JSON list of C-alpha atoms in Angstrom, two decimals:
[
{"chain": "A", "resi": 102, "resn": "UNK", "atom": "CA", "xyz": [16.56, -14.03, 15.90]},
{"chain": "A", "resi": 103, "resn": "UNK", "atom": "CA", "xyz": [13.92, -17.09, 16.20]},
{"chain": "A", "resi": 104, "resn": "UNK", "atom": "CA", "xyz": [13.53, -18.91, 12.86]},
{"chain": "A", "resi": 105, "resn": "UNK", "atom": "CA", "xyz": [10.09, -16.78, 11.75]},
{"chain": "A", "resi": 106, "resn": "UNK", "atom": "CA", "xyz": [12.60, -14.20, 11.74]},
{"chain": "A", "resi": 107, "resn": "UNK", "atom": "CA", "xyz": [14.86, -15.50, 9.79]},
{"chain": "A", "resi": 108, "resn": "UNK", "atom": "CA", "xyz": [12.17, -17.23, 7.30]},
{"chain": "A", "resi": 109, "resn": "UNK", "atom": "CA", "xyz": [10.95, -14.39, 6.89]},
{"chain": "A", "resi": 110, "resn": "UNK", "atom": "CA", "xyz": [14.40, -12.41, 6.11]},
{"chain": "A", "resi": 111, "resn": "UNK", "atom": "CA", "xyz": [15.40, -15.27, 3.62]},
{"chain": "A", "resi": 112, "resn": "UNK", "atom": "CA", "xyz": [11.29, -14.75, 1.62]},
{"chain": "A", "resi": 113, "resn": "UNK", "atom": "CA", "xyz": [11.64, -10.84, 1.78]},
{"chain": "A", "resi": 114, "resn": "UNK", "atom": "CA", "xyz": [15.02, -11.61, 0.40]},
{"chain": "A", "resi": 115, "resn": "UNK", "atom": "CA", "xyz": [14.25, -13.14, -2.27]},
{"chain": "A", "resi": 116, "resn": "UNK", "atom": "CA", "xyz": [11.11, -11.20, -3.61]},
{"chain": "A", "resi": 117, "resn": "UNK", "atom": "CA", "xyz": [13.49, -7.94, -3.38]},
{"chain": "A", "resi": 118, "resn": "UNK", "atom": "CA", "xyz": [15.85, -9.79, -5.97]},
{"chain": "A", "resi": 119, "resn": "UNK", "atom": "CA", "xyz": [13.30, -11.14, -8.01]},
{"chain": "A", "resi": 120, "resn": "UNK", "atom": "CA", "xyz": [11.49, -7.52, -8.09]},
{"chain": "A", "resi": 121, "resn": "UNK", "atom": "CA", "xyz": [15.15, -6.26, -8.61]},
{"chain": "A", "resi": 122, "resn": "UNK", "atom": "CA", "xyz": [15.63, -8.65, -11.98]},
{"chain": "A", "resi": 123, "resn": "UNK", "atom": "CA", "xyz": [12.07, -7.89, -13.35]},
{"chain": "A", "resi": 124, "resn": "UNK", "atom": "CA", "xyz": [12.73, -4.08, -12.83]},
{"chain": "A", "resi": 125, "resn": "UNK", "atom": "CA", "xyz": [15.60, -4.58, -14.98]},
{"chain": "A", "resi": 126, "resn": "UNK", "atom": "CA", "xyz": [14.39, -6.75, -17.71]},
{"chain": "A", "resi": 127, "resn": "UNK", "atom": "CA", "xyz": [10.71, -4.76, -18.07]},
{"chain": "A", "resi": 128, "resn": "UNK", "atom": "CA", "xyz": [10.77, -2.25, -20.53]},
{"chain": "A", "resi": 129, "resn": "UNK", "atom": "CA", "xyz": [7.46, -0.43, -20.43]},
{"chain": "A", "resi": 130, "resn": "UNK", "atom": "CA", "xyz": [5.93, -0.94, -17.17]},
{"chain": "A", "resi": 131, "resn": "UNK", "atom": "CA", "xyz": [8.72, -0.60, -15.08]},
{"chain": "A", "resi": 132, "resn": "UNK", "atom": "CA", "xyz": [8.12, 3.13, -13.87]},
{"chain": "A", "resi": 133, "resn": "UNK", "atom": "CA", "xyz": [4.17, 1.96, -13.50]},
{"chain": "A", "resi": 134, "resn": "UNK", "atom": "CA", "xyz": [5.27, -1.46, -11.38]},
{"chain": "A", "resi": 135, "resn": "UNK", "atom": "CA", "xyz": [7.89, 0.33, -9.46]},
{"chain": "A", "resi": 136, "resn": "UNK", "atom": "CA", "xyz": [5.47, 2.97, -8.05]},
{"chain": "A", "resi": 137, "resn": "UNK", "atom": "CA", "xyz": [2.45, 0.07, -7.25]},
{"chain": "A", "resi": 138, "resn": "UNK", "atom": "CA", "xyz": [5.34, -1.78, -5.09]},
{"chain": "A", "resi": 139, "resn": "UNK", "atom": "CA", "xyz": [6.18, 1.82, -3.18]},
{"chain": "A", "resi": 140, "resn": "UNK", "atom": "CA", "xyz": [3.13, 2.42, -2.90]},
{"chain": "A", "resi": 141, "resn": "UNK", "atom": "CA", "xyz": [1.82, -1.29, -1.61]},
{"chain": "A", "resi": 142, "resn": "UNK", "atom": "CA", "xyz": [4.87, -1.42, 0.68]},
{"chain": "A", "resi": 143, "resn": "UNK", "atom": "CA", "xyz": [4.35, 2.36, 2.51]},
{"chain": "A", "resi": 144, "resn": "UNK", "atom": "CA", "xyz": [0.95, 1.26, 2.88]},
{"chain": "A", "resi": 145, "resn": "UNK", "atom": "CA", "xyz": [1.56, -2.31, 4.71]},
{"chain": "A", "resi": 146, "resn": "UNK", "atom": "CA", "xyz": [4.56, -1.10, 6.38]},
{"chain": "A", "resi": 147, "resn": "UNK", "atom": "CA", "xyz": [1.69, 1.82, 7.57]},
{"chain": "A", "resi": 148, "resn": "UNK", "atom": "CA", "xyz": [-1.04, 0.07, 8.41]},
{"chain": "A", "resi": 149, "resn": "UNK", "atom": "CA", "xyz": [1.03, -2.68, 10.15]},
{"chain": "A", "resi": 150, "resn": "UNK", "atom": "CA", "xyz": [2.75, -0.41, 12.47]},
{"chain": "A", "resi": 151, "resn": "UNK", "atom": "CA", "xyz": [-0.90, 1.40, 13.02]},
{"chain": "A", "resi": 152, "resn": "UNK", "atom": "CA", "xyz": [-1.92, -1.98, 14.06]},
{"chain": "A", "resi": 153, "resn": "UNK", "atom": "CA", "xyz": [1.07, -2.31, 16.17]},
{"chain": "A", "resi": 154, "resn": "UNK", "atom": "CA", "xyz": [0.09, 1.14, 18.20]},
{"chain": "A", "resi": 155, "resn": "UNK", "atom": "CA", "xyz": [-3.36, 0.46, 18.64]},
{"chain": "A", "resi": 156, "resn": "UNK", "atom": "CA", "xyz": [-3.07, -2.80, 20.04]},
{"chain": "A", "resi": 157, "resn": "UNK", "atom": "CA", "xyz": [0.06, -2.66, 21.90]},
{"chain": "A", "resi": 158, "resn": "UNK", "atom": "CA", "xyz": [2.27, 0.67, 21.63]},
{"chain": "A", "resi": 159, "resn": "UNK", "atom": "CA", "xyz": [0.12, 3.04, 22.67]},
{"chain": "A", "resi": 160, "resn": "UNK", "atom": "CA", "xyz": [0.60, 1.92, 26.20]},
{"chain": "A", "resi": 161, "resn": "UNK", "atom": "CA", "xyz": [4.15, 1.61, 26.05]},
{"chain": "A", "resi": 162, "resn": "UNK", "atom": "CA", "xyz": [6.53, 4.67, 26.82]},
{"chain": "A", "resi": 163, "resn": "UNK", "atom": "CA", "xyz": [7.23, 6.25, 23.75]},
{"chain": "A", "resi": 164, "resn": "UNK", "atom": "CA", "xyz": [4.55, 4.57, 22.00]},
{"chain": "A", "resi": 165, "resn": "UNK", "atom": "CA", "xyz": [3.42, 7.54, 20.18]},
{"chain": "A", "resi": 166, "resn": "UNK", "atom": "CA", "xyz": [6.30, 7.79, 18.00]},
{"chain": "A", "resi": 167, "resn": "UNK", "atom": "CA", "xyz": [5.07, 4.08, 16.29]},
{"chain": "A", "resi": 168, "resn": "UNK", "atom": "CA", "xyz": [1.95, 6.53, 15.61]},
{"chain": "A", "resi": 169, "resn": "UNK", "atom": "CA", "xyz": [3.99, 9.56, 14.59]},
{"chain": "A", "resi": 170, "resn": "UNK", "atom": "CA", "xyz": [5.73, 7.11, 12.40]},
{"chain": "A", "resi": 171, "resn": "UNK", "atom": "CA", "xyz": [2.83, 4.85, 11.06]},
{"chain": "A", "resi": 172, "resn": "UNK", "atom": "CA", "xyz": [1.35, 8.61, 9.48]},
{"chain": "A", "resi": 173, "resn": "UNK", "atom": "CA", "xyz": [4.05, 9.54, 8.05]},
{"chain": "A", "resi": 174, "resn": "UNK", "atom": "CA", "xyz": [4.72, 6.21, 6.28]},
{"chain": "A", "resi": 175, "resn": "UNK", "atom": "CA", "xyz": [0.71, 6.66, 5.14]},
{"chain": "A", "resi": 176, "resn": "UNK", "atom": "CA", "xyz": [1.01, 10.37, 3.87]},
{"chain": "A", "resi": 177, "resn": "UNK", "atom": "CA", "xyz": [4.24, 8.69, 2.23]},
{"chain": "A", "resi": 178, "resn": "UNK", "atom": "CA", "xyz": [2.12, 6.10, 0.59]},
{"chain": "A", "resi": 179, "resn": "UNK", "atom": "CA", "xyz": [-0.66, 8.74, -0.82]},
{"chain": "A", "resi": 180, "resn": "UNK", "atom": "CA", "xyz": [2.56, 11.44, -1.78]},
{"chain": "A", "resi": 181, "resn": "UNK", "atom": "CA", "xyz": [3.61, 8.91, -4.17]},
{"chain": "A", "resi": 182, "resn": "UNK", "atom": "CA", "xyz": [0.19, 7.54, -5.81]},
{"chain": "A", "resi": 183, "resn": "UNK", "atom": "CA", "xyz": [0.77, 11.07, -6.95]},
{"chain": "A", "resi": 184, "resn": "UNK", "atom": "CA", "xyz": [3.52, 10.45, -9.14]},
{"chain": "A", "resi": 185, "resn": "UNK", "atom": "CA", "xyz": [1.44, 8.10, -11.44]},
{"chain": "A", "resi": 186, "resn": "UNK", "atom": "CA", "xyz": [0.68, 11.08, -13.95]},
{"chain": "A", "resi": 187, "resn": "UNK", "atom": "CA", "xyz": [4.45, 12.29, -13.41]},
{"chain": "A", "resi": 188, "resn": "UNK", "atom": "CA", "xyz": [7.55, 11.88, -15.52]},
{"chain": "A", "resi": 189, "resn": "UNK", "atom": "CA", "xyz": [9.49, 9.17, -15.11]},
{"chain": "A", "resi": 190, "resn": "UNK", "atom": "CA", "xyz": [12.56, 12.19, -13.75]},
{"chain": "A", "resi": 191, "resn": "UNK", "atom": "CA", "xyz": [10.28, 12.97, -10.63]},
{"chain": "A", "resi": 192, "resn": "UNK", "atom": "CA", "xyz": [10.50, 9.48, -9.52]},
{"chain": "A", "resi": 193, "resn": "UNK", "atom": "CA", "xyz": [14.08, 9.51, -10.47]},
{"chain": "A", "resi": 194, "resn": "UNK", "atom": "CA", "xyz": [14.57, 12.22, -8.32]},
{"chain": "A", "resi": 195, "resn": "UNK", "atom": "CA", "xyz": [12.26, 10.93, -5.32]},
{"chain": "A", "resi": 196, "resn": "UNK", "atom": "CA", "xyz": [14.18, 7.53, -5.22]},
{"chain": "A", "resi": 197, "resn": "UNK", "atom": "CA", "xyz": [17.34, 9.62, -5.30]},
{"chain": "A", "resi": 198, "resn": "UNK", "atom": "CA", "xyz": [16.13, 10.82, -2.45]},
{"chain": "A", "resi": 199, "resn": "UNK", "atom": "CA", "xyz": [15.13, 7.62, -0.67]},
{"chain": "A", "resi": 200, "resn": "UNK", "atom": "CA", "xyz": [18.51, 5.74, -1.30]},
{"chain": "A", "resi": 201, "resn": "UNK", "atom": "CA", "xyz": [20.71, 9.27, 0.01]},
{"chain": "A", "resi": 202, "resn": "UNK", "atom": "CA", "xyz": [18.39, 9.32, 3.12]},
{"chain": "A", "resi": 203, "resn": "UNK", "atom": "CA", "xyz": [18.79, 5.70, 3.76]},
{"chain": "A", "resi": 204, "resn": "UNK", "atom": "CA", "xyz": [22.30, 5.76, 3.26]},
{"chain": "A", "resi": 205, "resn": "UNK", "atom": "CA", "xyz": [22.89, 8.54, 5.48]},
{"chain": "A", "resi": 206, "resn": "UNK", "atom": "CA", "xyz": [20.97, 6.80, 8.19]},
{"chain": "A", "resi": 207, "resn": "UNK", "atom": "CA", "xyz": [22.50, 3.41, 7.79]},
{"chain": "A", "resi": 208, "resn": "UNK", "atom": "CA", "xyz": [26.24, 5.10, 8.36]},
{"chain": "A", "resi": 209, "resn": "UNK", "atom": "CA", "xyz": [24.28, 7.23, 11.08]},
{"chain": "A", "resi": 210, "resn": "UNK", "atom": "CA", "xyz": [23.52, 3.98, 12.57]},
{"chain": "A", "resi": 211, "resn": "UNK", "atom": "CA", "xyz": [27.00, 2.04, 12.08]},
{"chain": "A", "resi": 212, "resn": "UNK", "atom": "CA", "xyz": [28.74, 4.65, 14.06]},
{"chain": "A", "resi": 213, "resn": "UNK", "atom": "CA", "xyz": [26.39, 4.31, 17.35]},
{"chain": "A", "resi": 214, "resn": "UNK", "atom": "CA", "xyz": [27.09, 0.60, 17.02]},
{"chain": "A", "resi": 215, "resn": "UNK", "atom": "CA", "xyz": [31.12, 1.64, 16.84]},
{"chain": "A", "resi": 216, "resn": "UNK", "atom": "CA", "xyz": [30.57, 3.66, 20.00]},
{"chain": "A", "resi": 217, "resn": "UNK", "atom": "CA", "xyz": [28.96, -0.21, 21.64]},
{"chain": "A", "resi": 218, "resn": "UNK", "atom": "CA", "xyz": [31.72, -1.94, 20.16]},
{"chain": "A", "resi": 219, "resn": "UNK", "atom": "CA", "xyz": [29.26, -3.81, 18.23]},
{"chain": "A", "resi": 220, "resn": "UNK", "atom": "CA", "xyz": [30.94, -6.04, 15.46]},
{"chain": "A", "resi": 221, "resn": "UNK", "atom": "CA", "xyz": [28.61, -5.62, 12.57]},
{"chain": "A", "resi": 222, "resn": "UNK", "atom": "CA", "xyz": [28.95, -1.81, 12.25]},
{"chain": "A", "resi": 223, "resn": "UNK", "atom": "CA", "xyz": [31.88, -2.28, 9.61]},
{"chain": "A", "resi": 224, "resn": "UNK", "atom": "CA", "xyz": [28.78, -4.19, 7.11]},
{"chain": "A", "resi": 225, "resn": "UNK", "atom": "CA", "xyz": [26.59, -1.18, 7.98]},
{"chain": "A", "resi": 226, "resn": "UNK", "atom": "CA", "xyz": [29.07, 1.22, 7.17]},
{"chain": "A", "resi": 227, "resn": "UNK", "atom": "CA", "xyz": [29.59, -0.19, 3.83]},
{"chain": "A", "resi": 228, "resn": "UNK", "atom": "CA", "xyz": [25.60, -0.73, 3.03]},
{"chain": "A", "resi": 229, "resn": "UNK", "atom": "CA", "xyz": [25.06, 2.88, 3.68]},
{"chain": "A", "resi": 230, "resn": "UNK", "atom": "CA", "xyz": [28.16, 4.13, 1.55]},
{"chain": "A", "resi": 231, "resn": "UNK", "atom": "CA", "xyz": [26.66, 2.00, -0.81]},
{"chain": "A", "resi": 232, "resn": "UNK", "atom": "CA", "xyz": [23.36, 3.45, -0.93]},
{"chain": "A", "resi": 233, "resn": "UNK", "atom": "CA", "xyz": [24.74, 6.71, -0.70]},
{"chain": "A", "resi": 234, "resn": "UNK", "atom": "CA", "xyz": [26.91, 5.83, -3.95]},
{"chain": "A", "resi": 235, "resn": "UNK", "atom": "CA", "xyz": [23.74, 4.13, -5.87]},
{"chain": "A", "resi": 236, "resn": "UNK", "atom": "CA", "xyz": [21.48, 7.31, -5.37]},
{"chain": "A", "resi": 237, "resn": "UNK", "atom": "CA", "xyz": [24.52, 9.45, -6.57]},
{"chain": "A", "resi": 238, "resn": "UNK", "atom": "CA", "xyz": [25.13, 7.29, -9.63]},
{"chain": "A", "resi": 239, "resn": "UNK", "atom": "CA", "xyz": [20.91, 6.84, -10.37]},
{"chain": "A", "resi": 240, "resn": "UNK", "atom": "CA", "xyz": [20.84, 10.84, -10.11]},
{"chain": "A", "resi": 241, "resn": "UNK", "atom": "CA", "xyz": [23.80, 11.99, -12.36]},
{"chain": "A", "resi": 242, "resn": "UNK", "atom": "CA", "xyz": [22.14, 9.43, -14.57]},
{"chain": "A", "resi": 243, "resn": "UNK", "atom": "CA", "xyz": [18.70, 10.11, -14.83]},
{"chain": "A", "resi": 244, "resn": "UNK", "atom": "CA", "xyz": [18.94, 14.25, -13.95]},
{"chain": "A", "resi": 245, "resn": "UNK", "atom": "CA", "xyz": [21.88, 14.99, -15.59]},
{"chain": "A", "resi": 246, "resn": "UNK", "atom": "CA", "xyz": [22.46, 12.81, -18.29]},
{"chain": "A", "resi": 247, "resn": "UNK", "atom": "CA", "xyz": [18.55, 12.49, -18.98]},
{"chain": "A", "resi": 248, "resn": "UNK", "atom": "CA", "xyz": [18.83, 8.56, -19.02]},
{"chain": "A", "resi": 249, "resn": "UNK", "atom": "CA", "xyz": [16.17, 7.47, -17.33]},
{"chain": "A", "resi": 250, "resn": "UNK", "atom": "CA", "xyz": [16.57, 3.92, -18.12]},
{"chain": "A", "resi": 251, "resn": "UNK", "atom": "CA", "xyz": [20.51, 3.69, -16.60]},
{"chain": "A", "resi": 252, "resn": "UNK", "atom": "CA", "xyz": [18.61, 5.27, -13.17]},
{"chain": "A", "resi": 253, "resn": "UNK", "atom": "CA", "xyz": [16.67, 1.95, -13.58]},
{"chain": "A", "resi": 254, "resn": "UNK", "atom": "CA", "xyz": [18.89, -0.40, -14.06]},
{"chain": "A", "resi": 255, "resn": "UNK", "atom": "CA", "xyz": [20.73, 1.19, -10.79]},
{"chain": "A", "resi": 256, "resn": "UNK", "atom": "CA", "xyz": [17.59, 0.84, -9.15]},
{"chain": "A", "resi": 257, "resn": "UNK", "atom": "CA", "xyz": [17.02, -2.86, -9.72]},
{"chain": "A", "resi": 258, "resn": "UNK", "atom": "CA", "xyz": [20.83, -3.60, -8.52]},
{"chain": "A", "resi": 259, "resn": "UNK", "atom": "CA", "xyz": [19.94, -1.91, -5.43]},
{"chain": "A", "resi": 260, "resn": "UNK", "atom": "CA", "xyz": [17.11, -4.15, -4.88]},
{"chain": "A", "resi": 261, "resn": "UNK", "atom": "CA", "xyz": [19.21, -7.02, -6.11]},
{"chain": "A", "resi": 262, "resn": "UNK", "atom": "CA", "xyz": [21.89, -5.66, -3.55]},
{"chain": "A", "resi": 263, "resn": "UNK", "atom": "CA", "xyz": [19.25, -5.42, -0.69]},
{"chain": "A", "resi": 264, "resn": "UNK", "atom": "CA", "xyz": [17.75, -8.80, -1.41]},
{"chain": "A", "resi": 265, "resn": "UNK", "atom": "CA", "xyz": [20.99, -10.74, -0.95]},
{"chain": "A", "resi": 266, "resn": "UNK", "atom": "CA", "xyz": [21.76, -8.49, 2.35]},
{"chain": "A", "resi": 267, "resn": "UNK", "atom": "CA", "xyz": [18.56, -9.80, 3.51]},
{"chain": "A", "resi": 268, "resn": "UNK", "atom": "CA", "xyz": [19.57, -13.17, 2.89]},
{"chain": "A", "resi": 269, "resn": "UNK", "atom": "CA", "xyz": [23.08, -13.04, 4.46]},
{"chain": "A", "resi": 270, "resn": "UNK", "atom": "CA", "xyz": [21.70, -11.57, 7.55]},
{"chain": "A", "resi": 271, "resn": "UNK", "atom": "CA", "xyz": [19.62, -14.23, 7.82]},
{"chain": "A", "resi": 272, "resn": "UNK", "atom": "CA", "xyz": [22.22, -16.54, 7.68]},
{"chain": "A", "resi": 273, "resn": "UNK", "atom": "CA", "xyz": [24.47, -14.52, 10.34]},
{"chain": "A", "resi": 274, "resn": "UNK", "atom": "CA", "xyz": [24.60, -15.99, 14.09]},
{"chain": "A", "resi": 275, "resn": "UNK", "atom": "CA", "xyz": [23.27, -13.87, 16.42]},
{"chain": "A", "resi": 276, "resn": "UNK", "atom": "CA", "xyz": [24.34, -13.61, 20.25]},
{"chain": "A", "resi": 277, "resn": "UNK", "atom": "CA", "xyz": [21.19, -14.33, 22.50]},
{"chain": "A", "resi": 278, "resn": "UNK", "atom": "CA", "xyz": [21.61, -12.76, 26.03]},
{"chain": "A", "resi": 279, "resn": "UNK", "atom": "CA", "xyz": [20.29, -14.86, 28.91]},
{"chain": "A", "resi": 280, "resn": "UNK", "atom": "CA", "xyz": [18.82, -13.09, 32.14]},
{"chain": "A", "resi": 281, "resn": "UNK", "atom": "CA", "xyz": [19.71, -15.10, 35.13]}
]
């Protein structure tokens, strides 16, 4: 990791726990703010990787799964501007969904790096049992209990949560391998 890298890792960091904090201590506009910043972030992460295909992917083996990708993180984008005349529950439920998925893919991911003997997979392990655990606790919360405002406070640790993993990876040595 060069040091944009791990600039950038410390910024992104730190705007996830600041948007974390806010998303607690808002009241009203939580639900509203916390769908614009989906929303915004599908549709840079979208466009960026669109970018990233037309320019340089696309002639690259396998390059059309950036494009498969970069559409589905734009029909993501546009799925949830719908939720703006929504309760509060749907999104609930749709960031239920988000934190289960990302959980499950996170442990997916720790045990390929236990079959390379890879050190870190014990911290990915643990992030995605921790997701996992979140979107459990935000749904029995929100769906169940009908306390939206608990799912919310859930939420915002989670961002908390991934703002200082961001940070600490940025901080963690990586192993460069030299081609001689």
């Amino acid at each position: 990791m060069n040091w944009f890298q791990r600039i950038s890792k410390i910024i992104t960091g730190v705007l996830l726990a600041i948007a974390g904090l806010l998303f607690i201590l808002l009241d009203d506009e939580k639900y509203t703010l916390l769908l614009a910043g989906i929303i915004i972030y599908l549709l840079f992460c979208g466009i960026k990787m669109m970018i990233y295909y037309l320019t340089m992917a696309r002639l690259m083996v396998g390059g059309k799964s950036i494009l498969y990708k970069s559409v589905i993180l734009l029909d993501l984008a546009v799925f949830t501007a719908s939720f703006t005349s929504l309760s509060p529950l749907y999104l609930i439920l749709y960031l239920v969904g988000i934190y289960i998925a990302a959980g499950v893919l996170d442990i997916l991911r720790s045990l390929e790096a236990k079959k390379l003997d890879a050190p870190e997979w014990k911290i990915k392990f643990a992030s995605g049992l921790f997701s996992i655990l979140l979107g459990i606790a935000a749904g029995i919360s929100g769906l169940l209990f009908n306390y939206p405002e608990i799912s919310a406070f859930i939420y915002g640790g989670g961002l908390i949560w991934s703002g200082i993993a961001g940070i600490a990876s940025a901080f963690r040595r990586t192993k460069s391998v030299y081609i001689q």
